[in-house]
GROMACS .gro file of C-alpha atoms in nm:
model
  399
    1UNK     CA    1   2.715   0.922   0.091
    2UNK     CA    2   2.379   0.841  -0.052
    3UNK     CA    3   2.301   0.934  -0.406
    4UNK     CA    4   1.965   1.041  -0.540
    5UNK     CA    5   1.911   0.922  -0.897
    6UNK     CA    6   1.609   1.121  -1.007
    7UNK     CA    7   1.399   1.388  -0.814
    8UNK     CA    8   1.111   1.726  -0.779
    9UNK     CA    9   0.922   2.165  -0.649
   10UNK     CA   10   0.640   2.444  -0.714
   11UNK     CA   11   0.426   2.490  -1.016
   12UNK     CA   12   0.480   2.167  -1.212
   13UNK     CA   13   0.266   1.849  -1.218
   14UNK     CA   14   0.303   1.747  -0.858
   15UNK     CA   15   0.425   1.406  -0.758
   16UNK     CA   16   0.403   1.212  -1.083
   17UNK     CA   17   0.662   0.939  -1.071
   18UNK     CA   18   0.845   0.792  -1.367
   19UNK     CA   19   0.994   0.449  -1.420
   20UNK     CA   20   1.298   0.380  -1.630
   21UNK     CA   21   1.334   0.057  -1.828
   22UNK     CA   22   1.637  -0.075  -2.009
   23UNK     CA   23   1.724  -0.374  -2.231
   24UNK     CA   24   2.054  -0.550  -2.292
   25UNK     CA   25   2.143  -0.761  -2.596
   26UNK     CA   26   2.408  -1.032  -2.593
   27UNK     CA   27   2.603  -1.162  -2.887
   28UNK     CA   28   2.846  -1.452  -2.934
   29UNK     CA   29   3.090  -1.555  -3.200
   30UNK     CA   30   3.221  -1.899  -3.300
   31UNK     CA   31   3.535  -2.018  -3.471
   32UNK     CA   32   3.524  -2.145  -3.836
   33UNK     CA   33   3.754  -2.410  -3.984
   34UNK     CA   34   3.910  -2.273  -4.309
   35UNK     CA   35   3.811  -2.455  -4.634
   36UNK     CA   36   4.058  -2.721  -4.728
   37UNK     CA   37   4.205  -2.758  -4.382
   38UNK     CA   38   4.278  -3.115  -4.271
   39UNK     CA   39   4.025  -3.271  -4.045
   40UNK     CA   40   4.128  -3.291  -3.681
   41UNK     CA   41   3.979  -3.396  -3.354
   42UNK     CA   42   4.107  -3.079  -3.184
   43UNK     CA   43   3.866  -2.793  -3.119
   44UNK     CA   44   3.876  -2.506  -3.365
   45UNK     CA   45   4.113  -2.224  -3.277
   46UNK     CA   46   3.969  -1.924  -3.091
   47UNK     CA   47   3.963  -1.596  -3.280
   48UNK     CA   48   4.228  -1.350  -3.182
   49UNK     CA   49   4.088  -1.060  -2.979
   50UNK     CA   50   4.230  -0.713  -3.013
   51UNK     CA   51   4.420  -0.585  -2.714
   52UNK     CA   52   4.194  -0.407  -2.467
   53UNK     CA   53   4.286  -0.095  -2.273
   54UNK     CA   54   4.000  -0.046  -2.027
   55UNK     CA   55   3.962   0.282  -1.844
   56UNK     CA   56   4.126   0.255  -1.503
   57UNK     CA   57   3.894   0.255  -1.205
   58UNK     CA   58   3.933   0.586  -1.026
   59UNK     CA   59   3.822   0.685  -0.676
   60UNK     CA   60   3.514   0.902  -0.627
   61UNK     CA   61   3.191   0.920  -0.824
   62UNK     CA   62   3.196   0.819  -1.194
   63UNK     CA   63   3.193   1.113  -1.431
   64UNK     CA   64   2.860   1.215  -1.581
   65UNK     CA   65   2.885   1.443  -1.883
   66UNK     CA   66   2.510   1.463  -1.938
   67UNK     CA   67   2.394   1.606  -1.606
   68UNK     CA   68   2.503   1.885  -1.375
   69UNK     CA   69   2.644   1.764  -1.047
   70UNK     CA   70   2.471   1.912  -0.743
   71UNK     CA   71   2.564   1.832  -0.382
   72UNK     CA   72   2.312   1.810  -0.099
   73UNK     CA   73   2.478   1.875   0.238
   74UNK     CA   74   2.253   1.772   0.527
   75UNK     CA   75   2.289   1.573   0.851
   76UNK     CA   76   2.215   1.206   0.773
   77UNK     CA   77   2.325   1.081   1.115
   78UNK     CA   78   2.336   1.225   1.465
   79UNK     CA   79   2.076   1.436   1.645
   80UNK     CA   80   1.949   1.616   1.333
   81UNK     CA   81   1.934   1.308   1.110
   82UNK     CA   82   1.553   1.312   1.100
   83UNK     CA   83   1.523   1.654   0.941
   84UNK     CA   84   1.822   1.587   0.715
   85UNK     CA   85   1.669   1.265   0.583
   86UNK     CA   86   1.336   1.441   0.531
   87UNK     CA   87   1.504   1.712   0.322
   88UNK     CA   88   1.691   1.447   0.122
   89UNK     CA   89   1.364   1.263   0.057
   90UNK     CA   90   1.204   1.588  -0.058
   91UNK     CA   91   1.480   1.646  -0.313
   92UNK     CA   92   1.419   1.297  -0.451
   93UNK     CA   93   1.051   1.375  -0.492
   94UNK     CA   94   1.130   1.704  -0.664
   95UNK     CA   95   1.357   1.543  -0.924
   96UNK     CA   96   1.098   1.277  -0.993
   97UNK     CA   97   0.820   1.530  -1.030
   98UNK     CA   98   1.015   1.752  -1.268
   99UNK     CA   99   1.153   1.454  -1.462
  100UNK     CA  100   1.474   1.650  -1.497
  101UNK     CA  101   1.754   1.486  -1.696
  102UNK     CA  102   1.995   1.774  -1.642
  103UNK     CA  103   2.056   1.750  -1.269
  104UNK     CA  104   2.220   1.480  -1.059
  105UNK     CA  105   2.207   1.518  -0.680
  106UNK     CA  106   2.446   1.344  -0.442
  107UNK     CA  107   2.392   1.359  -0.065
  108UNK     CA  108   2.682   1.424   0.175
  109UNK     CA  109   2.643   1.376   0.551
  110UNK     CA  110   2.743   1.687   0.747
  111UNK     CA  111   2.724   1.514   1.087
  112UNK     CA  112   3.093   1.426   1.064
  113UNK     CA  113   3.187   1.783   0.973
  114UNK     CA  114   3.033   2.019   0.721
  115UNK     CA  115   3.372   2.144   0.600
  116UNK     CA  116   3.495   1.795   0.511
  117UNK     CA  117   3.162   1.718   0.341
  118UNK     CA  118   3.200   2.033   0.131
  119UNK     CA  119   3.555   1.941   0.031
  120UNK     CA  120   3.443   1.595  -0.081
  121UNK     CA  121   3.156   1.746  -0.276
  122UNK     CA  122   3.386   1.985  -0.460
  123UNK     CA  123   3.645   1.713  -0.526
  124UNK     CA  124   3.365   1.506  -0.681
  125UNK     CA  125   3.299   1.786  -0.928
  126UNK     CA  126   2.975   1.932  -0.790
  127UNK     CA  127   2.906   2.281  -0.924
  128UNK     CA  128   2.635   2.378  -0.673
  129UNK     CA  129   2.580   2.305  -0.304
  130UNK     CA  130   2.231   2.273  -0.154
  131UNK     CA  131   2.252   2.315   0.224
  132UNK     CA  132   2.385   2.290   0.484
  133UNK     CA  133   2.116   2.319   0.749
  134UNK     CA  134   2.278   2.492   1.047
  135UNK     CA  135   2.425   2.842   1.046
  136UNK     CA  136   2.757   2.727   1.195
  137UNK     CA  137   2.786   2.474   0.913
  138UNK     CA  138   2.719   2.747   0.656
  139UNK     CA  139   3.006   2.946   0.807
  140UNK     CA  140   3.234   2.645   0.772
  141UNK     CA  141   3.130   2.561   0.415
  142UNK     CA  142   3.113   2.908   0.257
  143UNK     CA  143   3.488   2.990   0.232
  144UNK     CA  144   3.563   2.643   0.094
  145UNK     CA  145   3.290   2.672  -0.168
  146UNK     CA  146   3.377   3.032  -0.251
  147UNK     CA  147   3.739   2.938  -0.323
  148UNK     CA  148   3.610   2.684  -0.577
  149UNK     CA  149   3.350   2.931  -0.715
  150UNK     CA  150   3.066   2.699  -0.609
  151UNK     CA  151   2.751   2.877  -0.482
  152UNK     CA  152   2.579   2.763  -0.162
  153UNK     CA  153   2.199   2.759  -0.127
  154UNK     CA  154   2.161   2.705   0.246
  155UNK     CA  155   1.857   2.598   0.448
  156UNK     CA  156   1.955   2.823   0.740
  157UNK     CA  157   1.738   3.116   0.849
  158UNK     CA  158   2.031   3.314   0.991
  159UNK     CA  159   2.074   3.615   0.764
  160UNK     CA  160   2.415   3.691   0.915
  161UNK     CA  161   2.572   3.395   0.728
  162UNK     CA  162   2.455   3.513   0.383
  163UNK     CA  163   2.709   3.653   0.139
  164UNK     CA  164   3.036   3.546  -0.025
  165UNK     CA  165   2.843   3.310  -0.250
  166UNK     CA  166   2.608   3.180   0.024
  167UNK     CA  167   2.231   3.231  -0.008
  168UNK     CA  168   1.982   3.175   0.276
  169UNK     CA  169   1.653   2.997   0.211
  170UNK     CA  170   1.526   2.942   0.568
  171UNK     CA  171   1.211   3.105   0.705
  172UNK     CA  172   1.318   3.438   0.851
  173UNK     CA  173   1.171   3.538   1.190
  174UNK     CA  174   1.215   3.904   1.097
  175UNK     CA  175   0.995   3.867   0.788
  176UNK     CA  176   0.734   3.676   0.987
  177UNK     CA  177   0.721   3.944   1.257
  178UNK     CA  178   0.703   4.224   1.001
  179UNK     CA  179   0.411   4.056   0.823
  180UNK     CA  180   0.199   3.985   1.132
  181UNK     CA  181   0.264   4.333   1.279
  182UNK     CA  182   0.164   4.492   0.949
  183UNK     CA  183  -0.162   4.297   0.950
  184UNK     CA  184  -0.228   4.389   1.313
  185UNK     CA  185  -0.167   4.756   1.239
  186UNK     CA  186  -0.409   4.745   0.947
  187UNK     CA  187  -0.660   4.595   1.191
  188UNK     CA  188  -0.630   4.906   1.409
  189UNK     CA  189  -0.365   4.800   1.662
  190UNK     CA  190  -0.099   5.057   1.749
  191UNK     CA  191   0.033   4.956   2.095
  192UNK     CA  192   0.253   4.646   2.111
  193UNK     CA  193   0.432   4.447   2.382
  194UNK     CA  194   0.657   4.143   2.352
  195UNK     CA  195   0.793   3.843   2.537
  196UNK     CA  196   1.122   3.714   2.395
  197UNK     CA  197   1.357   3.437   2.511
  198UNK     CA  198   1.705   3.523   2.632
  199UNK     CA  199   1.953   3.459   2.352
  200UNK     CA  200   2.022   3.540   1.989
  201UNK     CA  201   1.674   3.451   1.858
  202UNK     CA  202   1.513   3.676   2.118
  203UNK     CA  203   1.749   3.963   2.040
  204UNK     CA  204   1.672   3.943   1.670
  205UNK     CA  205   1.300   3.913   1.735
  206UNK     CA  206   1.315   4.229   1.951
  207UNK     CA  207   1.497   4.422   1.679
  208UNK     CA  208   1.250   4.300   1.416
  209UNK     CA  209   0.951   4.402   1.628
  210UNK     CA  210   1.090   4.751   1.690
  211UNK     CA  211   1.153   4.804   1.318
  212UNK     CA  212   0.815   4.666   1.214
  213UNK     CA  213   0.616   4.874   1.465
  214UNK     CA  214   0.813   5.185   1.375
  215UNK     CA  215   0.727   5.131   1.008
  216UNK     CA  216   0.359   5.115   1.104
  217UNK     CA  217   0.395   5.430   1.318
  218UNK     CA  218   0.295   5.244   1.633
  219UNK     CA  219   0.457   5.210   1.976
  220UNK     CA  220   0.630   4.924   2.155
  221UNK     CA  221   0.536   4.976   2.520
  222UNK     CA  222   0.740   4.691   2.671
  223UNK     CA  223   0.972   4.404   2.576
  224UNK     CA  224   1.042   4.147   2.848
  225UNK     CA  225   1.283   3.853   2.842
  226UNK     CA  226   1.263   3.508   3.003
  227UNK     CA  227   1.469   3.188   3.024
  228UNK     CA  228   1.191   2.943   2.919
  229UNK     CA  229   1.101   2.820   3.266
  230UNK     CA  230   0.736   2.859   3.368
  231UNK     CA  231   0.831   3.083   3.659
  232UNK     CA  232   1.049   3.303   3.439
  233UNK     CA  233   0.773   3.340   3.179
  234UNK     CA  234   0.517   3.439   3.443
  235UNK     CA  235   0.761   3.689   3.593
  236UNK     CA  236   0.827   3.843   3.251
  237UNK     CA  237   0.455   3.895   3.190
  238UNK     CA  238   0.412   4.059   3.531
  239UNK     CA  239   0.697   4.301   3.460
  240UNK     CA  240   0.496   4.466   3.183
  241UNK     CA  241   0.388   4.794   3.349
  242UNK     CA  242   0.021   4.821   3.429
  243UNK     CA  243   0.045   5.182   3.312
  244UNK     CA  244   0.142   5.067   2.961
  245UNK     CA  245  -0.167   4.910   2.803
  246UNK     CA  246  -0.115   4.718   2.481
  247UNK     CA  247  -0.345   4.587   2.209
  248UNK     CA  248  -0.117   4.308   2.082
  249UNK     CA  249   0.164   4.105   2.237
  250UNK     CA  250   0.426   3.913   2.039
  251UNK     CA  251   0.551   3.588   2.193
  252UNK     CA  252   0.867   3.512   1.995
  253UNK     CA  253   0.893   3.143   2.071
  254UNK     CA  254   0.735   2.807   2.000
  255UNK     CA  255   0.360   2.763   2.019
  256UNK     CA  256   0.399   2.551   2.331
  257UNK     CA  257   0.591   2.823   2.514
  258UNK     CA  258   0.338   3.085   2.404
  259UNK     CA  259   0.057   2.874   2.546
  260UNK     CA  260   0.230   2.876   2.887
  261UNK     CA  261   0.235   3.256   2.892
  262UNK     CA  262  -0.123   3.325   2.786
  263UNK     CA  263  -0.305   3.249   3.115
  264UNK     CA  264  -0.085   3.499   3.298
  265UNK     CA  265  -0.126   3.754   3.018
  266UNK     CA  266  -0.505   3.725   3.045
  267UNK     CA  267  -0.493   3.760   3.423
  268UNK     CA  268  -0.284   4.079   3.415
  269UNK     CA  269  -0.262   4.373   3.177
  270UNK     CA  270  -0.333   4.181   2.855
  271UNK     CA  271  -0.683   4.059   2.919
  272UNK     CA  272  -0.803   4.149   2.569
  273UNK     CA  273  -0.471   4.174   2.380
  274UNK     CA  274  -0.425   3.988   2.052
  275UNK     CA  275  -0.150   3.726   2.082
  276UNK     CA  276   0.096   3.722   1.793
  277UNK     CA  277   0.338   3.439   1.707
  278UNK     CA  278   0.627   3.382   1.469
  279UNK     CA  279   0.718   3.140   1.190
  280UNK     CA  280   0.808   2.881   1.455
  281UNK     CA  281   0.440   2.809   1.504
  282UNK     CA  282   0.405   2.672   1.154
  283UNK     CA  283   0.649   2.390   1.233
  284UNK     CA  284   0.423   2.263   1.513
  285UNK     CA  285   0.174   2.011   1.376
  286UNK     CA  286  -0.032   2.033   1.696
  287UNK     CA  287  -0.050   2.413   1.711
  288UNK     CA  288  -0.427   2.414   1.668
  289UNK     CA  289  -0.485   2.165   1.950
  290UNK     CA  290  -0.390   2.407   2.228
  291UNK     CA  291  -0.702   2.594   2.337
  292UNK     CA  292  -0.498   2.870   2.498
  293UNK     CA  293  -0.384   2.976   2.149
  294UNK     CA  294  -0.736   3.012   2.011
  295UNK     CA  295  -0.765   3.346   1.830
  296UNK     CA  296  -0.388   3.403   1.803
  297UNK     CA  297  -0.227   3.518   1.478
  298UNK     CA  298   0.105   3.426   1.319
  299UNK     CA  299   0.264   3.472   0.976
  300UNK     CA  300   0.441   3.201   0.780
  301UNK     CA  301   0.476   3.048   0.437
  302UNK     CA  302   0.147   2.932   0.278
  303UNK     CA  303   0.021   2.588   0.377
  304UNK     CA  304  -0.209   2.514   0.082
  305UNK     CA  305   0.032   2.298  -0.118
  306UNK     CA  306   0.202   2.157   0.189
  307UNK     CA  307  -0.095   1.940   0.276
  308UNK     CA  308  -0.089   1.775  -0.067
  309UNK     CA  309   0.287   1.736  -0.047
  310UNK     CA  310   0.265   1.577   0.299
  311UNK     CA  311   0.016   1.317   0.175
  312UNK     CA  312   0.240   1.222  -0.118
  313UNK     CA  313   0.546   1.215   0.105
  314UNK     CA  314   0.376   0.988   0.357
  315UNK     CA  315   0.259   0.757   0.080
  316UNK     CA  316   0.612   0.727  -0.061
  317UNK     CA  317   0.822   0.714   0.256
  318UNK     CA  318   0.576   0.575   0.512
  319UNK     CA  319   0.596   0.866   0.756
  320UNK     CA  320   0.517   1.235   0.784
  321UNK     CA  321   0.772   1.489   0.657
  322UNK     CA  322   0.934   1.760   0.862
  323UNK     CA  323   0.776   2.095   0.778
  324UNK     CA  324   1.117   2.233   0.682
  325UNK     CA  325   1.161   1.966   0.413
  326UNK     CA  326   0.964   2.170   0.161
  327UNK     CA  327   1.268   2.397   0.131
  328UNK     CA  328   1.454   2.097  -0.009
  329UNK     CA  329   1.176   2.040  -0.261
  330UNK     CA  330   1.162   2.405  -0.364
  331UNK     CA  331   1.537   2.449  -0.402
  332UNK     CA  332   1.540   2.159  -0.650
  333UNK     CA  333   1.266   2.329  -0.852
  334UNK     CA  334   1.481   2.642  -0.855
  335UNK     CA  335   1.789   2.443  -0.961
  336UNK     CA  336   1.606   2.260  -1.239
  337UNK     CA  337   1.469   2.589  -1.373
  338UNK     CA  338   1.811   2.752  -1.383
  339UNK     CA  339   1.971   2.434  -1.523
  340UNK     CA  340   1.794   2.502  -1.853
  341UNK     CA  341   2.045   2.781  -1.909
  342UNK     CA  342   2.336   2.623  -1.720
  343UNK     CA  343   2.585   2.513  -1.984
  344UNK     CA  344   2.771   2.187  -1.921
  345UNK     CA  345   3.123   2.242  -1.800
  346UNK     CA  346   3.048   2.601  -1.698
  347UNK     CA  347   3.003   2.749  -1.348
  348UNK     CA  348   2.652   2.775  -1.207
  349UNK     CA  349   2.496   3.103  -1.334
  350UNK     CA  350   2.464   3.285  -1.000
  351UNK     CA  351   2.316   3.593  -1.166
  352UNK     CA  352   2.004   3.390  -1.247
  353UNK     CA  353   1.930   3.367  -0.875
  354UNK     CA  354   1.875   3.742  -0.859
  355UNK     CA  355   1.563   3.745  -1.076
  356UNK     CA  356   1.322   4.023  -0.973
  357UNK     CA  357   1.031   3.793  -1.056
  358UNK     CA  358   1.160   3.536  -0.811
  359UNK     CA  359   1.062   3.172  -0.796
  360UNK     CA  360   0.761   2.967  -0.689
  361UNK     CA  361   0.729   2.643  -0.498
  362UNK     CA  362   0.538   2.458  -0.230
  363UNK     CA  363   0.609   2.742   0.012
  364UNK     CA  364   0.485   3.014  -0.221
  365UNK     CA  365   0.674   3.289  -0.399
  366UNK     CA  366   1.027   3.389  -0.297
  367UNK     CA  367   1.323   3.578  -0.434
  368UNK     CA  368   1.669   3.670  -0.311
  369UNK     CA  369   1.752   4.023  -0.205
  370UNK     CA  370   2.088   4.184  -0.275
  371UNK     CA  371   2.227   4.033   0.048
  372UNK     CA  372   2.143   3.678  -0.059
  373UNK     CA  373   1.851   3.630   0.182
  374UNK     CA  374   1.527   3.478   0.054
  375UNK     CA  375   1.241   3.728   0.067
  376UNK     CA  376   0.919   3.529   0.104
  377UNK     CA  377   0.554   3.605   0.037
  378UNK     CA  378   0.387   3.516   0.370
  379UNK     CA  379   0.030   3.464   0.478
  380UNK     CA  380  -0.128   3.540   0.814
  381UNK     CA  381  -0.304   3.253   0.989
  382UNK     CA  382  -0.540   3.248   1.285
  383UNK     CA  383  -0.578   2.957   1.523
  384UNK     CA  384  -0.949   2.893   1.534
  385UNK     CA  385  -1.137   2.602   1.693
  386UNK     CA  386  -0.848   2.358   1.665
  387UNK     CA  387  -0.744   2.459   1.314
  388UNK     CA  388  -0.526   2.717   1.143
  389UNK     CA  389  -0.723   2.941   0.910
  390UNK     CA  390  -0.574   3.180   0.657
  391UNK     CA  391  -0.702   3.531   0.727
  392UNK     CA  392  -0.466   3.723   0.498
  393UNK     CA  393  -0.342   3.526   0.193
  394UNK     CA  394   0.015   3.551   0.074
  395UNK     CA  395   0.070   3.752  -0.245
  396UNK     CA  396   0.141   3.532  -0.546
  397UNK     CA  397   0.429   3.750  -0.670
  398UNK     CA  398   0.637   4.058  -0.592
  399UNK     CA  399   0.466   4.315  -0.814
   0.00000   0.00000   0.00000
């Protein structure tokens, strides 16, 4: 386990670091020969010390009665160690920036098993769990945490694992699709098509598209699936009926996969269709470099503060952060805010998470719905001449 001593999120003086200094005084005592005692060549007697009963050394983390214990459950080894370390670094920055003296965060590696990491965290006295990252880990941790009445603020984007004390902070594909479809509809587009990968993400993207288009009173003319090979993607595009023209086509996959599909789209029925992406595009630092994506739209969390954060992160840790790490920063801001009313020795006040006003951070405004899923204020971006440009800003609140 690695422990973060002090750490930072949205709306407070960003990235100011503090240094702590301490001083230690030493004292000594000497023996005194009583008046009238005979002279002797022997050294003076040592003063008698009172019997000492030191506290026994116990296993686990030393108790801290001044700060709330919070556990961070992320992969610190294995295939996902990079993103886990980036999230852990972000929580350090957040505590430093907020200068909070009420929260103590200890990191637990989930690579050896999220359930065992959760048990250790609860045994150590943590009253709140931040993480884990993967949906299967959330499923493993939630019943253990719920039995101990410890809430879980997960970084997963799988809404199906929310509930029973688990909250989901990840960027939801459904919200991203709803936002970009809404913007397209307001721009006059009513006929939509889609390419989605085979699997759970594709199924959920399809459902989200159907709901979003229905809300805008438009039509989905065709949804085609593929297995991520170039041949399969081309075949999926060609299966869209020529008799079903569309004004916009959603490609529910990474920016790189979308770029593979666009030449075939332009050569068939979608010569002038607007290409729409999902929140996955915002995790690709090279999304603007692909000329095939020029003019495409996608919706995601705002990027304005991320650029400043990334510079500070790189300066402190010597490398670029993972885009997802801002969730770690923002969840610490949320925790520090609620910690003002979190009484020592008492359970974490879960009701404070359900504020209608929500919270603010590097990724903009967000709040939890009744199901425990983070509802986010998203912006729409366009890829234009090698850059991403905001064409529809995210709302600053939920009024």
